[in-house]
PDB file of C-alpha atoms and ligand atoms in Angstrom:
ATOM      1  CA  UNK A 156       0.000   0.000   0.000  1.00 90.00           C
ATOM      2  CA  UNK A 157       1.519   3.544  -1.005  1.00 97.00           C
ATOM      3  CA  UNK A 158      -0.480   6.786   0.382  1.00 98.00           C
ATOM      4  CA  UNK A 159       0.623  10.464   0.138  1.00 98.00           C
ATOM      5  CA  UNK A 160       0.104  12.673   2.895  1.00 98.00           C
ATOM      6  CA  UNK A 161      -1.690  15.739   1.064  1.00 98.00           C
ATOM      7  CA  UNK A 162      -1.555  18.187   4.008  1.00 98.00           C
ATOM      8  CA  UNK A 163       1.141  18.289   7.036  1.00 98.00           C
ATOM      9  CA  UNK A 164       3.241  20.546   8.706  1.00 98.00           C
ATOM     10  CA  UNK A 165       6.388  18.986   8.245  1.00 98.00           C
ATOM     11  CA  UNK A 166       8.271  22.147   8.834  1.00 98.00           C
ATOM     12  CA  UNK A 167       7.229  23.277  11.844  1.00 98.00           C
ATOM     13  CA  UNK A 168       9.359  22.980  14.827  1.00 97.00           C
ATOM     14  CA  UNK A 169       7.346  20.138  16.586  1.00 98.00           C
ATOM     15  CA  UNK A 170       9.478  18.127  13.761  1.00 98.00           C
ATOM     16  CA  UNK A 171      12.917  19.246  14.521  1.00 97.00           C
ATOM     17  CA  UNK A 172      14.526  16.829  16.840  1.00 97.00           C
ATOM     18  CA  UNK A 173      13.680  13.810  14.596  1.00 97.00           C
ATOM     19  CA  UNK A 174      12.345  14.747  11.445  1.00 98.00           C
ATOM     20  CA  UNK A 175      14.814  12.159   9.754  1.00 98.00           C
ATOM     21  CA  UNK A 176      13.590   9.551  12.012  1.00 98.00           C
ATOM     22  CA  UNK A 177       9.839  10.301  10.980  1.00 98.00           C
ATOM     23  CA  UNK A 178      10.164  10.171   7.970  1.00 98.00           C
ATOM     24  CA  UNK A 179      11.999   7.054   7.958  1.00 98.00           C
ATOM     25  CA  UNK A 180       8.771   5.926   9.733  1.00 98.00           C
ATOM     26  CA  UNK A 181       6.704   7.435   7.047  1.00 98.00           C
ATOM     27  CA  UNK A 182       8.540   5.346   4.094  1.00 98.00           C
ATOM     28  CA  UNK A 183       8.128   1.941   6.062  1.00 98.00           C
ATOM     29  CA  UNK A 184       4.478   2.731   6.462  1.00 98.00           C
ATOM     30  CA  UNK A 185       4.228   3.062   2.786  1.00 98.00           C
ATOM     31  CA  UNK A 186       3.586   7.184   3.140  1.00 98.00           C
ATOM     32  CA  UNK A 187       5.898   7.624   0.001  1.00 98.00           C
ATOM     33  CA  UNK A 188       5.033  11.727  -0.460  1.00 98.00           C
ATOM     34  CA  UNK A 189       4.278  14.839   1.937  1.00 98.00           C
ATOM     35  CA  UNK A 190       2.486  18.415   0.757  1.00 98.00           C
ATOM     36  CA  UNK A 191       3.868  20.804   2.763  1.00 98.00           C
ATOM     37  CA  UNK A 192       1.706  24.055   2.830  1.00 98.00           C
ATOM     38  CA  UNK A 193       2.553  27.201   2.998  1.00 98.00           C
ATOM     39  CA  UNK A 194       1.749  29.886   6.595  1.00 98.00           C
ATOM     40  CA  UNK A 195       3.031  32.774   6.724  1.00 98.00           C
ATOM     41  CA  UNK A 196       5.604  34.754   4.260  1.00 97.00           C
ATOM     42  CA  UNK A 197       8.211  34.644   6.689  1.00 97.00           C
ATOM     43  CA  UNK A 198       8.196  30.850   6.559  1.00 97.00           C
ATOM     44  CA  UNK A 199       8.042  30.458   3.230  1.00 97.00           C
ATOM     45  CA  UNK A 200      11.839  30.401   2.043  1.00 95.00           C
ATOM     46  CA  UNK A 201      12.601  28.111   4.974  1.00 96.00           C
ATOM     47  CA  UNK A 202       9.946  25.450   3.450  1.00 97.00           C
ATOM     48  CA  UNK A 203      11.490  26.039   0.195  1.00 96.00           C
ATOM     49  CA  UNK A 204      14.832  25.040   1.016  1.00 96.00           C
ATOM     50  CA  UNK A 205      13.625  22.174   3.329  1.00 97.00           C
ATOM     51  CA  UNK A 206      11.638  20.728  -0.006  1.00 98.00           C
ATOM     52  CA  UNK A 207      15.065  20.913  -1.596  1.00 96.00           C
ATOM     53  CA  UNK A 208      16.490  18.291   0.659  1.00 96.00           C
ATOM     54  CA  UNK A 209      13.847  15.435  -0.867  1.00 97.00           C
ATOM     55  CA  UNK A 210      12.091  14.721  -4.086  1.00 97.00           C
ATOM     56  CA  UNK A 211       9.223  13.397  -2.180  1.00 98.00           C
ATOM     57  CA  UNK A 212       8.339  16.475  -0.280  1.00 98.00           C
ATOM     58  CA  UNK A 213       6.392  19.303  -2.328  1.00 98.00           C
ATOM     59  CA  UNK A 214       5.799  22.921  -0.744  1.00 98.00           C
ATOM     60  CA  UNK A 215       2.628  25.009  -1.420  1.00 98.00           C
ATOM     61  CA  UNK A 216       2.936  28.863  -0.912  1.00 98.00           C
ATOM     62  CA  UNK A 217       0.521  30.678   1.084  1.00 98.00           C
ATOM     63  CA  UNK A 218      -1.385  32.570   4.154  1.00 98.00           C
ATOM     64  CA  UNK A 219      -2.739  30.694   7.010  1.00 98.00           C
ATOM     65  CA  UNK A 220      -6.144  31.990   8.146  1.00 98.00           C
ATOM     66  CA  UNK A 221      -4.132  31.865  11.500  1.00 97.00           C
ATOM     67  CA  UNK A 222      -1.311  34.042  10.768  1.00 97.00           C
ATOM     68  CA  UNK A 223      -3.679  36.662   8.935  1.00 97.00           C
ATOM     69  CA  UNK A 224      -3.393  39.193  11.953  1.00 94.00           C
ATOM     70  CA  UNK A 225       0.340  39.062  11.933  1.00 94.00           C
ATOM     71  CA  UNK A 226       0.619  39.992   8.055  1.00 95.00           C
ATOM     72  CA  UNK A 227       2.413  42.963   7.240  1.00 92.00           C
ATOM     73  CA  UNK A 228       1.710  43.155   3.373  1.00 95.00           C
ATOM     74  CA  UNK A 229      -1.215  44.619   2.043  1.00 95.00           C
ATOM     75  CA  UNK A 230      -4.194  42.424   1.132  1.00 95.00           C
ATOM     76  CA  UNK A 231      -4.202  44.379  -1.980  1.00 93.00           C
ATOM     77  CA  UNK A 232      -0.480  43.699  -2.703  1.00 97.00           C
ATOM     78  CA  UNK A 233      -0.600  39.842  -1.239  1.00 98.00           C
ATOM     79  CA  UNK A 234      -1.649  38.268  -4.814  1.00 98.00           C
ATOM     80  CA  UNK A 235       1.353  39.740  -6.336  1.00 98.00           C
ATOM     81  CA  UNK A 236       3.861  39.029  -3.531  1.00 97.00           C
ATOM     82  CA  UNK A 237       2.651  35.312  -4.001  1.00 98.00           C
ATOM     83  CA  UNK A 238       3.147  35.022  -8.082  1.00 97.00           C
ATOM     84  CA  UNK A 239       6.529  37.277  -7.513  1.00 97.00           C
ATOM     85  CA  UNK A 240       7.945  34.714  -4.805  1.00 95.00           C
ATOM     86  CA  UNK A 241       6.693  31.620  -6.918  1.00 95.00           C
ATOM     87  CA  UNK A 242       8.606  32.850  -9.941  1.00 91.00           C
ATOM     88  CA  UNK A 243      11.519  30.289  -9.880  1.00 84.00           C
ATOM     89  CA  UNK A 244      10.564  27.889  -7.690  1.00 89.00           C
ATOM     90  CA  UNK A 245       8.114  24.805  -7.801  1.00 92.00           C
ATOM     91  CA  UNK A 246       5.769  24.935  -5.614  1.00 97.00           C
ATOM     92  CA  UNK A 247       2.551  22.661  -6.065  1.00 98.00           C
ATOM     93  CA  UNK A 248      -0.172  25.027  -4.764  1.00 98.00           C
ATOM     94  CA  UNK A 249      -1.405  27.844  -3.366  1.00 98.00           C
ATOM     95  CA  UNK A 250      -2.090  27.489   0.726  1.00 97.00           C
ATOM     96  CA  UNK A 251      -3.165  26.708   3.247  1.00 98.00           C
ATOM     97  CA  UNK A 252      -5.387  29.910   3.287  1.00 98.00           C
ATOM     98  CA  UNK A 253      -8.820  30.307   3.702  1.00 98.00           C
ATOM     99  CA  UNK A 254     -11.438  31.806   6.317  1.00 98.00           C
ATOM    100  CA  UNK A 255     -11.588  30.723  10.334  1.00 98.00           C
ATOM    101  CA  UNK A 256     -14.367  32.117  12.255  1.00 96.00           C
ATOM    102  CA  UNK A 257     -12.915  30.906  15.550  1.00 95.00           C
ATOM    103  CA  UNK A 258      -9.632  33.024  15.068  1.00 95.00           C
ATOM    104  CA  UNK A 259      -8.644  36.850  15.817  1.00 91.00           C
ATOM    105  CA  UNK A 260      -8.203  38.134  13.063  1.00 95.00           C
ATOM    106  CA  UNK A 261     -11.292  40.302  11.675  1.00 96.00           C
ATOM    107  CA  UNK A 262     -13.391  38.064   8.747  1.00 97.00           C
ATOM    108  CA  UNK A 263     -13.266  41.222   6.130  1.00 97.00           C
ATOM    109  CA  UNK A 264      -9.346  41.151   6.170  1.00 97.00           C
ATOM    110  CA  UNK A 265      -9.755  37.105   6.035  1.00 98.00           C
ATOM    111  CA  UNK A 266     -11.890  37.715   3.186  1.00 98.00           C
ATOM    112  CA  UNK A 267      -9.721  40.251   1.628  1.00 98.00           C
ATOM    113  CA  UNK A 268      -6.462  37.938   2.072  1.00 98.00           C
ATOM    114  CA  UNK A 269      -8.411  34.654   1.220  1.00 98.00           C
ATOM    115  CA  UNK A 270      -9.433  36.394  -1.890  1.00 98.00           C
ATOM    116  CA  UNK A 271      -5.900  37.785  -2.907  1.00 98.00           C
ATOM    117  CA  UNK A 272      -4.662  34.063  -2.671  1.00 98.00           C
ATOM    118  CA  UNK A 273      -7.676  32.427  -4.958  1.00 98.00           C
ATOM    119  CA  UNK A 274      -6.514  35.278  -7.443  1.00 98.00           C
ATOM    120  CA  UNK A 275      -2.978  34.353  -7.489  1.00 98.00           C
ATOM    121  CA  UNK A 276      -3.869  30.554  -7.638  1.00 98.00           C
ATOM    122  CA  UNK A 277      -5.996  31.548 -11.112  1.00 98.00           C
ATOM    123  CA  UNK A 278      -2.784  33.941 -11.933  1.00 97.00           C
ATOM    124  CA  UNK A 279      -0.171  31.035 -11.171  1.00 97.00           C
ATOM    125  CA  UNK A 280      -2.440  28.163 -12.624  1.00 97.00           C
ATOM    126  CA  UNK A 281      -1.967  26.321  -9.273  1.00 98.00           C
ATOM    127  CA  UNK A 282      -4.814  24.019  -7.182  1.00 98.00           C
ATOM    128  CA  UNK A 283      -5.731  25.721  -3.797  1.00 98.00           C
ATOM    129  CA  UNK A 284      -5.580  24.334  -0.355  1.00 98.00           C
ATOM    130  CA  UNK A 285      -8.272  25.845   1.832  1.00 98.00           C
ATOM    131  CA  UNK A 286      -8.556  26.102   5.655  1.00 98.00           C
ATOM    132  CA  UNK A 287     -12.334  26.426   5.935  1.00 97.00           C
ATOM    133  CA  UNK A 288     -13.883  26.502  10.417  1.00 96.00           C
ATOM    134  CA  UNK A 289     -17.553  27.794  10.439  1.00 95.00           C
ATOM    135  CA  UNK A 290     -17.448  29.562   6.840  1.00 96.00           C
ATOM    136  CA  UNK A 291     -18.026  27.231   4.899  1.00 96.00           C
ATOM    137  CA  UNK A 292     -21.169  29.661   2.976  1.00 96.00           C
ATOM    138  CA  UNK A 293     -18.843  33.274   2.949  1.00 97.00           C
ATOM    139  CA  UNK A 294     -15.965  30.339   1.195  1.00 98.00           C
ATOM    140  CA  UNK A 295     -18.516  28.881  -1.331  1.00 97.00           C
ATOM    141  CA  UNK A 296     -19.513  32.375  -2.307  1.00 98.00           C
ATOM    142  CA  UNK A 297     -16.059  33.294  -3.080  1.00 98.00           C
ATOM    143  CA  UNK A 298     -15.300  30.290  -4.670  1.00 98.00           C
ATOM    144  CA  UNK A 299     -18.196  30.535  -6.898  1.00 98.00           C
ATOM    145  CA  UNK A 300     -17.313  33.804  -7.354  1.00 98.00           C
ATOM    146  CA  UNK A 301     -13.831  33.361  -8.535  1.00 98.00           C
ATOM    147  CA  UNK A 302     -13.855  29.789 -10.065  1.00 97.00           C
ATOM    148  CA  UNK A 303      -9.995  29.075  -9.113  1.00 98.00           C
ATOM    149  CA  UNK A 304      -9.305  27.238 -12.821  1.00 98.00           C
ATOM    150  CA  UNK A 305      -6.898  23.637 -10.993  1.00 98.00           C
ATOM    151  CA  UNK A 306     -10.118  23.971  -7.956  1.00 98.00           C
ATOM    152  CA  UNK A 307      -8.303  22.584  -4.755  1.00 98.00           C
ATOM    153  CA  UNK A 308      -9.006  20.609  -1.836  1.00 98.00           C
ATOM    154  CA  UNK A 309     -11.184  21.802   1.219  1.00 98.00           C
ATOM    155  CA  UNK A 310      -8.467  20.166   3.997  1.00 97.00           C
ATOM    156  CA  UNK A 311      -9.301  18.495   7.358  1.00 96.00           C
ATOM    157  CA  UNK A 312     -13.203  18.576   6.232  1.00 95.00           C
ATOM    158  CA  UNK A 313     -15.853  18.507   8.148  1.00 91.00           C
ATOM    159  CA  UNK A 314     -19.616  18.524   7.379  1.00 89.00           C
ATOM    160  CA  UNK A 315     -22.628  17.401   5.693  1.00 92.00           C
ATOM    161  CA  UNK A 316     -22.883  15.141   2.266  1.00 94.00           C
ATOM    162  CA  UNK A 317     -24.339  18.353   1.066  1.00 95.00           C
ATOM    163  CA  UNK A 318     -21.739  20.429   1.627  1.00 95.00           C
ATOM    164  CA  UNK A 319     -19.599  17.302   0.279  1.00 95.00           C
ATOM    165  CA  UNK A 320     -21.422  17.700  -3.157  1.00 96.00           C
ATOM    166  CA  UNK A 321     -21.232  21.610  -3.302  1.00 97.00           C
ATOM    167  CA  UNK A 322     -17.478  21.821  -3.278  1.00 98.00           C
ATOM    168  CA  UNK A 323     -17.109  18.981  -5.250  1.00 97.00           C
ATOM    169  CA  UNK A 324     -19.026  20.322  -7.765  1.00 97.00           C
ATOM    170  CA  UNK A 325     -16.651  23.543  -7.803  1.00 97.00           C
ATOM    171  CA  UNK A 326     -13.371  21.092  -8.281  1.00 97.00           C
ATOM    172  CA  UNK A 327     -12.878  20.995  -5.156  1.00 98.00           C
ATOM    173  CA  UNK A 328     -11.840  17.679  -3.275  1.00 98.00           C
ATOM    174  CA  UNK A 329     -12.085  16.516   0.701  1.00 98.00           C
ATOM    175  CA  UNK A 330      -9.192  16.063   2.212  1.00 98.00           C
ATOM    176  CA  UNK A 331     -10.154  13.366   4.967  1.00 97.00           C
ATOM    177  CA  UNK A 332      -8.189  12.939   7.951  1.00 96.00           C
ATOM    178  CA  UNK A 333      -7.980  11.945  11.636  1.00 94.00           C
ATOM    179  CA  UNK A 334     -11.431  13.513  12.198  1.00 93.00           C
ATOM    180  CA  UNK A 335     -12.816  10.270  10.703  1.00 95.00           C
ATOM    181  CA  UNK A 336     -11.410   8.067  13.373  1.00 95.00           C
ATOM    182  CA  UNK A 337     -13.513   9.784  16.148  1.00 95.00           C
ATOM    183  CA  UNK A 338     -16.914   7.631  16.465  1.00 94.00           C
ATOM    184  CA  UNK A 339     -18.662  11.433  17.789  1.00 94.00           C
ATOM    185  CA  UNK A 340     -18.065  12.702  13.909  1.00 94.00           C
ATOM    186  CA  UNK A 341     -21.103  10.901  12.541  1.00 94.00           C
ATOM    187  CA  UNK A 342     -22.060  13.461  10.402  1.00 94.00           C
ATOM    188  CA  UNK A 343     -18.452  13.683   8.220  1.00 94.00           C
ATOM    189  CA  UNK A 344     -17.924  10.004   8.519  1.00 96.00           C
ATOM    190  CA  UNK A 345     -21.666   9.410   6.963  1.00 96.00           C
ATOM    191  CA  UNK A 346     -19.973  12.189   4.129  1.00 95.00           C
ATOM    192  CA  UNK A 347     -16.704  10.587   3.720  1.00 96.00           C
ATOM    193  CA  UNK A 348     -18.629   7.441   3.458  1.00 97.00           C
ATOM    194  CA  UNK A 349     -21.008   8.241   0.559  1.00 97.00           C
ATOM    195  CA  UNK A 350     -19.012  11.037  -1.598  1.00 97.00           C
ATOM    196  CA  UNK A 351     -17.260   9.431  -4.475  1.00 97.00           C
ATOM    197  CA  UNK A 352     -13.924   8.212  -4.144  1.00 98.00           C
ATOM    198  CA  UNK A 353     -12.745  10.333  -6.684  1.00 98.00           C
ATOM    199  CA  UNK A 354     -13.072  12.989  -4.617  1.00 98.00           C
ATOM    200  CA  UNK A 355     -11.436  11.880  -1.560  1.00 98.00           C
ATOM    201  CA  UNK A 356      -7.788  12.886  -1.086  1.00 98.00           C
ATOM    202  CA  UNK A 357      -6.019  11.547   2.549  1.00 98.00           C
ATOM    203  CA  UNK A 358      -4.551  13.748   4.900  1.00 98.00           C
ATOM    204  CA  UNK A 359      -2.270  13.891   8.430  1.00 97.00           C
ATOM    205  CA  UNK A 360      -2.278  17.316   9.115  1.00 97.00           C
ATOM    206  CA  UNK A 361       0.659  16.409  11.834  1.00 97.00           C
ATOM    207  CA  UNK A 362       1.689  17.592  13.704  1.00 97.00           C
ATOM    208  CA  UNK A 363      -2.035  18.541  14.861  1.00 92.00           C
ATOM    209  CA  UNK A 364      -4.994  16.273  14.618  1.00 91.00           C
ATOM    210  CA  UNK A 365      -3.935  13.599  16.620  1.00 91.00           C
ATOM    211  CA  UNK A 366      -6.086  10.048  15.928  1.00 94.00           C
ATOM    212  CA  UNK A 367      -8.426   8.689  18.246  1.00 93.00           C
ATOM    213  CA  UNK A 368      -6.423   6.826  20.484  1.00 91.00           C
ATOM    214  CA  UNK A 369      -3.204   8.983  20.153  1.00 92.00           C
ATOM    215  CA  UNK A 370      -5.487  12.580  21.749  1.00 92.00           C
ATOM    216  CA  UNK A 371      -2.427  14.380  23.350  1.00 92.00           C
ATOM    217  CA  UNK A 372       0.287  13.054  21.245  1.00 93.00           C
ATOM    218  CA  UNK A 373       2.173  14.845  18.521  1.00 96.00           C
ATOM    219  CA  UNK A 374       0.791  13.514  15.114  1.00 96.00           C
ATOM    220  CA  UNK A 375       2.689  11.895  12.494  1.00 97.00           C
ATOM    221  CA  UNK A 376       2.197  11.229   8.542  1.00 98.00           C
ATOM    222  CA  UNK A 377       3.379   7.660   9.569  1.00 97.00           C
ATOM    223  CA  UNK A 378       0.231   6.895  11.195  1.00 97.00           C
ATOM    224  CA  UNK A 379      -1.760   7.262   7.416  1.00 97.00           C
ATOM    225  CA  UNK A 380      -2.645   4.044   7.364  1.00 97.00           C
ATOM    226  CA  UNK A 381      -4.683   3.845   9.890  1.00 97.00           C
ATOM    227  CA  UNK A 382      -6.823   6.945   8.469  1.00 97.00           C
ATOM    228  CA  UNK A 383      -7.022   4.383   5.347  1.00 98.00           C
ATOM    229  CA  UNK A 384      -8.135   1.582   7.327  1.00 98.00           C
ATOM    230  CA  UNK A 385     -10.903   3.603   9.113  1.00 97.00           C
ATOM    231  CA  UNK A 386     -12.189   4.986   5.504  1.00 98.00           C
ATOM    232  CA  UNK A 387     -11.759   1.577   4.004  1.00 98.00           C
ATOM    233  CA  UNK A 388     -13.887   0.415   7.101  1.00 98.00           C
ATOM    234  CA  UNK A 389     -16.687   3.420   6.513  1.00 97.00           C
ATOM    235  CA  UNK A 390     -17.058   2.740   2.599  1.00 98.00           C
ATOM    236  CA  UNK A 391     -17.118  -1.028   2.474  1.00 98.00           C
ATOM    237  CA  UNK A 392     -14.198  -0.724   0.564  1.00 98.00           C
ATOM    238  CA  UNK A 393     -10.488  -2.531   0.810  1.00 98.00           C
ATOM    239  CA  UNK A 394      -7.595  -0.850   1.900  1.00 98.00           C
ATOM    240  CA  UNK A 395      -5.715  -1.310  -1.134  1.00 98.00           C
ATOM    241  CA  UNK A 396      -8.062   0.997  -3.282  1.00 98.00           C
ATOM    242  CA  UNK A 397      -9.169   3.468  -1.145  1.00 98.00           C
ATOM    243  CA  UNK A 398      -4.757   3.807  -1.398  1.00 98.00           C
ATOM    244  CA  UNK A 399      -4.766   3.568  -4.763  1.00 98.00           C
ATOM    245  CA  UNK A 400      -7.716   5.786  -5.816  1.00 98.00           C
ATOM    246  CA  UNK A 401      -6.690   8.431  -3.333  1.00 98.00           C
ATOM    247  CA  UNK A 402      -3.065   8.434  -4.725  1.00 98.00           C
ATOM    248  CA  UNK A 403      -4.434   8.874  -7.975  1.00 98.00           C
ATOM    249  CA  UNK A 404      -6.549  11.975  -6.711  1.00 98.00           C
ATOM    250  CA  UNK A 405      -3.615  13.740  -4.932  1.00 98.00           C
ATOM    251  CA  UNK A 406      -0.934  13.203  -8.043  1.00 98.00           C
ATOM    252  CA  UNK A 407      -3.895  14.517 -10.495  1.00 98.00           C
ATOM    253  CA  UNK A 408      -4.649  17.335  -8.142  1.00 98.00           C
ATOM    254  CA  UNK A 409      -1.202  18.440  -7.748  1.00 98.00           C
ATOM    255  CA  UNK A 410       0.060  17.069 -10.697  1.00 98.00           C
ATOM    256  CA  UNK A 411       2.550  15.335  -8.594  1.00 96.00           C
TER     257      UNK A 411
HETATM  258 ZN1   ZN B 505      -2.820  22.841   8.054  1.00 90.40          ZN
END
């Protein structure tokens, strides 16, 4: 079984005493690739060199709902900050940006930065990755609005089969993760469970998100498999093509 982790922090400090050692972990588990999104523009030439150090990890460049208050550029000037810093270097996407409701900074300058980064993702011809907590109707709208021409993938969702449908129906895919292994999530698992496979791209999100079983723990893209398993387990599907389907997704998505 080969996965790819489409979504994890594998950059941040939490990795730093053993990132070697993790990712050895990662290639015996049969987690053969890592997306690395993008935070904050300060981080962003640090992720770029760290991408440099192994063909299997890709960087996306971009503003994390999160680090939105702390942004020192324009929203105005954002878009072209982003296409002038990608000029030259591979990155695979756009993100992680995208609208929070549950963070500081004010949702009009969320908006306004959200939007700058869907604009340089049509600009750059690059998929998005989007944060979405509680917005998921001001994120459609702009969406909609905007049609972002590679779509994306709406990471760590969670929600209705409804909702499901609606970004899928935009390009976007559901990037499924630990959430899934929690029995309380019934409405996302019944989602994950009956949205088409095609759409379904896996996800660690480490070091955050920890699995049921592991709450407290640092996560790790190593532990993939068992996100697998549990979506295997929801869909009535084996292992082997939930893998296989959902490696398809992420390499067509990012054109890995
Ligand atoms: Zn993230």
């Amino acid at each position: 079984m080969q996965l790819i982790d489409s979504h994890c922090h594998f950059d941040f400090d939490a990795f730093a005493p053993d990132r070697d050692l993790v990712w050895r972990r990662c290639k015996e588990a049969g987690v053969t690739q890592l997306i690395i999104p993008g935070v904050s523009i300060e981080q962003w030439p640090d992720l770029a060199a760290l991408v440099q150090r192994e063909s299997a990890w890709h960087a996306a460049i971009g503003v994390h709902p999160w680090w939105v208050s702390r942004l020192d550029v324009a929203p105005a000037e954002l878009e072209q900050t982003i296409c002038t810093e990608a000029a030259g270097r591979h990155f695979v996407a756009v993100g992680e940006c995208g609208l929070d409701a549950a963070t500081d900074a004010p949702m009009d300058l969320q908006l306004a930065v959200f939007r700058a980064q869907v604009l340089a993702a049509c600009r750059l011809n690059l998929p998005l990755i989007v944060h979405v907590h509680k917005a998921h109707n001001e994120t459609l709208r702009l969406l909609k609005e905007l049609q972002p021409p590679r779509g994306g993938v709406i990471h760590a969702f969670s929600g209705s089969e409804q909702m499901a449908g609606d970004y899928w129906s935009l390009g976007f895919y559901l990037g499924i993760g630990g959430t899934i292994t929690y029995e309380r999530a019934a409405k996302t698992r019944r989602a994950v469970a009956a949205a088409p496979l095609e759409s379904l791209l896996l996800e660690s999100d480490a070091p955050d998100m920890p699995l049921a079983g592991r709450q407290g723990e640092r996560n790790s893209p190593a532990y993939m498999p068992e996100v697998a398993e549990t979506l295997a387990q929801l869909r009535g599907q084996s292992v082997e093509e939930i893998a296989r389907q959902t490696r398809k997704n992420t390499q067509q998505l990012f054109a890995l």
